[in-house]
Amino acid sequence: MNWLPFHIVFMSMAFVLALTGGLIARFGKQKRWWLTVHKTLNLTAVIIALAGITAAILMVSNYEGSQFASVHGSIGLMAGIWLILQGSAGFLMFSPKLARFAKLMRPVHRWSGRLLSLLMLINIVLGLSKILSCWHARLLSDTVYQCAKLIPATAWKHTYGKRLTSVFKKRCQFSVNFINVFPVFSGE
């Protein structure tokens, strides 16, 4: 089973929920409900992020790859653990036993959340670049394959006529044009 779409959806949802929760904490404090919404969004983000990490583990194990060997995987694991610690620290600030530490924990919790959002955004870019580079490689290999077909097709043309060669040329031309139209795939 391909777990990549699940990983992308879960981690995107977790990022959006965590970011929204952070923005509500930053700009919505004048509302009475801000803390409840902040806690709910971030707790939901943690649960969904755990589902996304699970999907990533299943995805990599299907391909017999090494878990968390890539930069994206390592940062993702670190961000997932950090997200859990961040949420735990947020809930612990309201524990009566730790009330004396709440004043010290508040600025750490705020800045930690901001840095975590930045780290998650960087990891999203790394993950997307991984996907696009795979797609680019597939597109390039398909183009090379299609153009390589021209050699036997040219020999075929001399023996059996022109029709087959024109079909292969059109397919090859489409692949080349596709890469030229989308410079992101051509490495430019």
C-alpha atoms as a printed R data frame, in Angstrom:
    type eleno elety resid chain resno       x      y       z
1   ATOM     1    CA   MET     A     1   0.000  0.000   0.000
2   ATOM     2    CA   ASN     A     2   1.220  3.492  -0.817
3   ATOM     3    CA   TRP     A     3   1.343  5.449   2.457
4   ATOM     4    CA   LEU     A     4   2.739  8.658   0.918
5   ATOM     5    CA   PRO     A     5  -0.648 10.379   0.391
6   ATOM     6    CA   PHE     A     6  -1.630  9.606   3.994
7   ATOM     7    CA   HIS     A     7   1.699 10.973   5.254
8   ATOM     8    CA   ILE     A     8   1.302 14.163   3.229
9   ATOM     9    CA   VAL     A     9  -2.304 14.759   4.308
10  ATOM    10    CA   PHE     A    10  -1.728 13.977   8.002
11  ATOM    11    CA   MET     A    11   1.424 16.060   8.310
12  ATOM    12    CA   SER     A    12  -0.082 18.974   6.374
13  ATOM    13    CA   MET     A    13  -3.134 18.910   8.636
14  ATOM    14    CA   ALA     A    14  -0.923 18.736  11.741
15  ATOM    15    CA   PHE     A    15   1.125 21.719  10.541
16  ATOM    16    CA   VAL     A    16  -1.945 23.819   9.735
17  ATOM    17    CA   LEU     A    17  -3.615 22.975  13.072
18  ATOM    18    CA   ALA     A    18  -0.459 23.651  15.105
19  ATOM    19    CA   LEU     A    19   0.181 26.910  13.258
20  ATOM    20    CA   THR     A    20  -3.437 28.013  13.717
21  ATOM    21    CA   GLY     A    21  -3.247 27.153  17.419
22  ATOM    22    CA   GLY     A    22  -0.077 29.199  17.738
23  ATOM    23    CA   LEU     A    23  -1.566 32.157  15.887
24  ATOM    24    CA   ILE     A    24  -4.639 32.074  18.120
25  ATOM    25    CA   ALA     A    25  -2.359 32.122  21.171
26  ATOM    26    CA   ARG     A    26  -0.416 35.029  19.715
27  ATOM    27    CA   PHE     A    27  -3.236 37.208  18.402
28  ATOM    28    CA   GLY     A    28  -6.432 35.978  20.047
29  ATOM    29    CA   LYS     A    29  -5.743 36.472  23.754
30  ATOM    30    CA   GLN     A    30  -8.408 39.149  24.057
31  ATOM    31    CA   LYS     A    31 -11.042 36.445  23.495
32  ATOM    32    CA   ARG     A    32 -12.153 34.299  26.434
33  ATOM    33    CA   TRP     A    33 -12.036 31.086  24.402
34  ATOM    34    CA   TRP     A    34  -8.473 31.403  23.071
35  ATOM    35    CA   LEU     A    35  -6.840 28.989  25.520
36  ATOM    36    CA   THR     A    36  -9.414 26.228  24.994
37  ATOM    37    CA   VAL     A    37  -9.110 26.508  21.217
38  ATOM    38    CA   HIS     A    38  -5.297 26.690  21.441
39  ATOM    39    CA   LYS     A    39  -5.165 23.502  23.530
40  ATOM    40    CA   THR     A    40  -7.701 21.658  21.373
41  ATOM    41    CA   LEU     A    41  -6.041 22.531  18.061
42  ATOM    42    CA   ASN     A    42  -2.575 21.620  19.269
43  ATOM    43    CA   LEU     A    43  -3.662 18.370  20.913
44  ATOM    44    CA   THR     A    44  -5.385 17.420  17.658
45  ATOM    45    CA   ALA     A    45  -2.221 18.401  15.762
46  ATOM    46    CA   VAL     A    46  -0.125 16.089  17.953
47  ATOM    47    CA   ILE     A    47  -2.488 13.142  17.395
48  ATOM    48    CA   ILE     A    48  -2.607 13.713  13.628
49  ATOM    49    CA   ALA     A    49   1.191 14.180  13.494
50  ATOM    50    CA   LEU     A    50   1.610 10.814  15.217
51  ATOM    51    CA   ALA     A    51  -0.610  9.292  12.520
52  ATOM    52    CA   GLY     A    52   1.564 11.007   9.884
53  ATOM    53    CA   ILE     A    53   4.774  9.693  11.436
54  ATOM    54    CA   THR     A    54   3.230  6.210  11.563
55  ATOM    55    CA   ALA     A    55   2.350  6.498   7.859
56  ATOM    56    CA   ALA     A    56   5.959  7.534   7.124
57  ATOM    57    CA   ILE     A    57   7.327  4.553   9.050
58  ATOM    58    CA   LEU     A    58   5.000  2.178   7.177
59  ATOM    59    CA   MET     A    59   5.888  3.815   3.870
60  ATOM    60    CA   VAL     A    60   9.645  3.448   4.403
61  ATOM    61    CA   SER     A    61   9.332 -0.114   5.733
62  ATOM    62    CA   ASN     A    62   7.412 -1.103   2.573
63  ATOM    63    CA   TYR     A    63  10.467 -0.126   0.530
64  ATOM    64    CA   GLU     A    64  12.902 -1.751   2.961
65  ATOM    65    CA   GLY     A    65  14.614  1.558   3.522
66  ATOM    66    CA   SER     A    66  16.358  2.726   6.645
67  ATOM    67    CA   GLN     A    67  14.035  4.536   9.044
68  ATOM    68    CA   PHE     A    68  14.850  8.228   9.489
69  ATOM    69    CA   ALA     A    69  18.034  7.979   7.378
70  ATOM    70    CA   SER     A    70  17.248 11.041   5.257
71  ATOM    71    CA   VAL     A    71  17.438 14.635   6.440
72  ATOM    72    CA   HIS     A    72  13.671 14.936   5.986
73  ATOM    73    CA   GLY     A    73  13.079 11.830   8.101
74  ATOM    74    CA   SER     A    74  15.469 12.908  10.853
75  ATOM    75    CA   ILE     A    75  14.007 16.403  11.088
76  ATOM    76    CA   GLY     A    76  10.503 14.910  10.968
77  ATOM    77    CA   LEU     A    77  11.253 12.617  13.906
78  ATOM    78    CA   MET     A    78  12.814 15.491  15.844
79  ATOM    79    CA   ALA     A    79   9.834 17.761  15.078
80  ATOM    80    CA   GLY     A    80   7.397 15.012  16.106
81  ATOM    81    CA   ILE     A    81   9.120 14.505  19.453
82  ATOM    82    CA   TRP     A    82   9.398 18.264  19.909
83  ATOM    83    CA   LEU     A    83   5.680 18.646  19.158
84  ATOM    84    CA   ILE     A    84   4.833 16.121  21.881
85  ATOM    85    CA   LEU     A    85   7.171 17.828  24.375
86  ATOM    86    CA   GLN     A    86   5.796 21.242  23.431
87  ATOM    87    CA   GLY     A    87   2.221 20.101  24.028
88  ATOM    88    CA   SER     A    88   3.156 18.426  27.300
89  ATOM    89    CA   ALA     A    89   4.900 21.577  28.518
90  ATOM    90    CA   GLY     A    90   1.822 23.609  27.615
91  ATOM    91    CA   PHE     A    91  -0.463 21.360  29.649
92  ATOM    92    CA   LEU     A    92   1.997 21.162  32.551
93  ATOM    93    CA   MET     A    93   2.075 24.951  32.870
94  ATOM    94    CA   PHE     A    94  -1.455 24.755  34.244
95  ATOM    95    CA   SER     A    95  -0.685 22.045  36.771
96  ATOM    96    CA   PRO     A    96  -1.119 23.378  40.332
97  ATOM    97    CA   LYS     A    97   2.061 21.560  41.399
98  ATOM    98    CA   LEU     A    98   4.108 23.407  38.789
99  ATOM    99    CA   ALA     A    99   2.470 26.828  39.135
100 ATOM   100    CA   ARG     A   100   5.698 28.400  40.403
101 ATOM   101    CA   PHE     A   101   7.462 27.342  37.194
102 ATOM   102    CA   ALA     A   102   4.711 28.572  34.881
103 ATOM   103    CA   LYS     A   103   6.162 32.073  34.722
104 ATOM   104    CA   LEU     A   104   9.510 30.654  33.630
105 ATOM   105    CA   MET     A   105   7.979 28.144  31.227
106 ATOM   106    CA   ARG     A   106   5.720 30.600  29.394
107 ATOM   107    CA   PRO     A   107   8.406 32.403  27.329
108 ATOM   108    CA   VAL     A   108  10.174 29.098  26.642
109 ATOM   109    CA   HIS     A   109   6.874 27.586  25.475
110 ATOM   110    CA   ARG     A   110   6.189 30.589  23.217
111 ATOM   111    CA   TRP     A   111   9.607 30.664  21.553
112 ATOM   112    CA   SER     A   112   9.786 26.907  21.344
113 ATOM   113    CA   GLY     A   113   6.473 26.901  19.459
114 ATOM   114    CA   ARG     A   114   7.716 29.531  17.030
115 ATOM   115    CA   LEU     A   115  10.931 27.617  16.362
116 ATOM   116    CA   LEU     A   116   8.986 24.381  16.014
117 ATOM   117    CA   SER     A   117   6.706 25.982  13.391
118 ATOM   118    CA   LEU     A   118   9.781 27.115  11.467
119 ATOM   119    CA   LEU     A   119  11.328 23.642  11.698
120 ATOM   120    CA   MET     A   120   8.098 22.037  10.494
121 ATOM   121    CA   LEU     A   121   7.931 24.456   7.548
122 ATOM   122    CA   ILE     A   122  11.546 23.677   6.598
123 ATOM   123    CA   ASN     A   123  10.780 19.969   6.750
124 ATOM   124    CA   ILE     A   124   7.717 20.404   4.550
125 ATOM   125    CA   VAL     A   125   9.902 22.092   1.930
126 ATOM   126    CA   LEU     A   126  12.457 19.255   2.212
127 ATOM   127    CA   GLY     A   127   9.726 16.640   1.823
128 ATOM   128    CA   LEU     A   128   8.184 18.355  -1.177
129 ATOM   129    CA   SER     A   129  11.585 18.738  -2.818
130 ATOM   130    CA   LYS     A   130  12.103 14.989  -2.338
131 ATOM   131    CA   ILE     A   131   8.808 14.233  -4.058
132 ATOM   132    CA   LEU     A   132   9.472 16.678  -6.901
133 ATOM   133    CA   SER     A   133  12.988 15.332  -7.463
134 ATOM   134    CA   CYS     A   134  11.572 11.782  -7.730
135 ATOM   135    CA   TRP     A   135   8.959 13.012 -10.187
136 ATOM   136    CA   HIS     A   136  11.644 14.868 -12.114
137 ATOM   137    CA   ALA     A   137  13.766 11.715 -12.268
138 ATOM   138    CA   ARG     A   138  10.806  9.673 -13.507
139 ATOM   139    CA   LEU     A   139   9.979 12.288 -16.130
140 ATOM   140    CA   LEU     A   140  13.577 12.468 -17.295
141 ATOM   141    CA   SER     A   141  13.957  8.692 -17.488
142 ATOM   142    CA   ASP     A   142  10.680  8.474 -19.422
143 ATOM   143    CA   THR     A   143  11.921 11.098 -21.865
144 ATOM   144    CA   VAL     A   144  15.239  9.291 -22.365
145 ATOM   145    CA   TYR     A   145  13.365  6.004 -22.827
146 ATOM   146    CA   GLN     A   146  10.971  7.503 -25.361
147 ATOM   147    CA   CYS     A   147  13.779  9.168 -27.311
148 ATOM   148    CA   ALA     A   148  15.830  5.952 -27.233
149 ATOM   149    CA   LYS     A   149  12.927  4.269 -29.019
150 ATOM   150    CA   LEU     A   150  13.674  6.502 -32.025
151 ATOM   151    CA   ILE     A   151  16.767  4.486 -32.924
152 ATOM   152    CA   PRO     A   152  14.956  1.169 -33.555
153 ATOM   153    CA   ALA     A   153  11.948  3.086 -34.920
154 ATOM   154    CA   THR     A   154  14.176  4.719 -37.520
155 ATOM   155    CA   ALA     A   155  15.399  1.298 -38.604
156 ATOM   156    CA   TRP     A   156  11.763  0.125 -38.630
157 ATOM   157    CA   LYS     A   157  10.841  3.072 -40.878
158 ATOM   158    CA   HIS     A   158  13.302  2.033 -43.558
159 ATOM   159    CA   THR     A   159  11.833 -1.430 -43.566
160 ATOM   160    CA   TYR     A   160   8.095 -0.946 -42.898
161 ATOM   161    CA   GLY     A   161   7.260  2.679 -43.577
162 ATOM   162    CA   LYS     A   162   6.922  6.044 -41.907
163 ATOM   163    CA   ARG     A   163   3.915  5.677 -39.591
164 ATOM   164    CA   LEU     A   164   5.570  4.091 -36.519
165 ATOM   165    CA   THR     A   165   8.407  6.623 -36.485
166 ATOM   166    CA   SER     A   166   5.996  9.559 -36.440
167 ATOM   167    CA   VAL     A   167   4.146  8.048 -33.436
168 ATOM   168    CA   PHE     A   168   7.381  7.711 -31.450
169 ATOM   169    CA   LYS     A   169   8.559 11.177 -32.441
170 ATOM   170    CA   LYS     A   170   5.290 12.726 -31.248
171 ATOM   171    CA   ARG     A   171   5.534 10.949 -27.873
172 ATOM   172    CA   CYS     A   172   9.161 11.972 -27.448
173 ATOM   173    CA   GLN     A   173   8.412 15.550 -28.474
174 ATOM   174    CA   PHE     A   174   5.603 15.703 -25.880
175 ATOM   175    CA   SER     A   175   7.975 14.610 -23.109
176 ATOM   176    CA   VAL     A   176  10.620 17.121 -24.139
177 ATOM   177    CA   ASN     A   177   8.027 19.911 -24.424
178 ATOM   178    CA   PHE     A   178   6.611 19.018 -20.995
179 ATOM   179    CA   ILE     A   179  10.034 19.476 -19.405
180 ATOM   180    CA   ASN     A   180  10.620 22.755 -21.263
181 ATOM   181    CA   VAL     A   181   7.220 24.167 -20.249
182 ATOM   182    CA   PHE     A   182   7.783 23.371 -16.563
183 ATOM   183    CA   PRO     A   183  11.359 24.557 -15.820
184 ATOM   184    CA   VAL     A   184  11.025 23.302 -12.238
185 ATOM   185    CA   PHE     A   185  11.335 19.750 -13.624
186 ATOM   186    CA   SER     A   186  14.227 20.466 -15.920
187 ATOM   187    CA   GLY     A   187  16.568 21.628 -13.160
188 ATOM   188    CA   GLU     A   188  16.704 25.218 -14.454
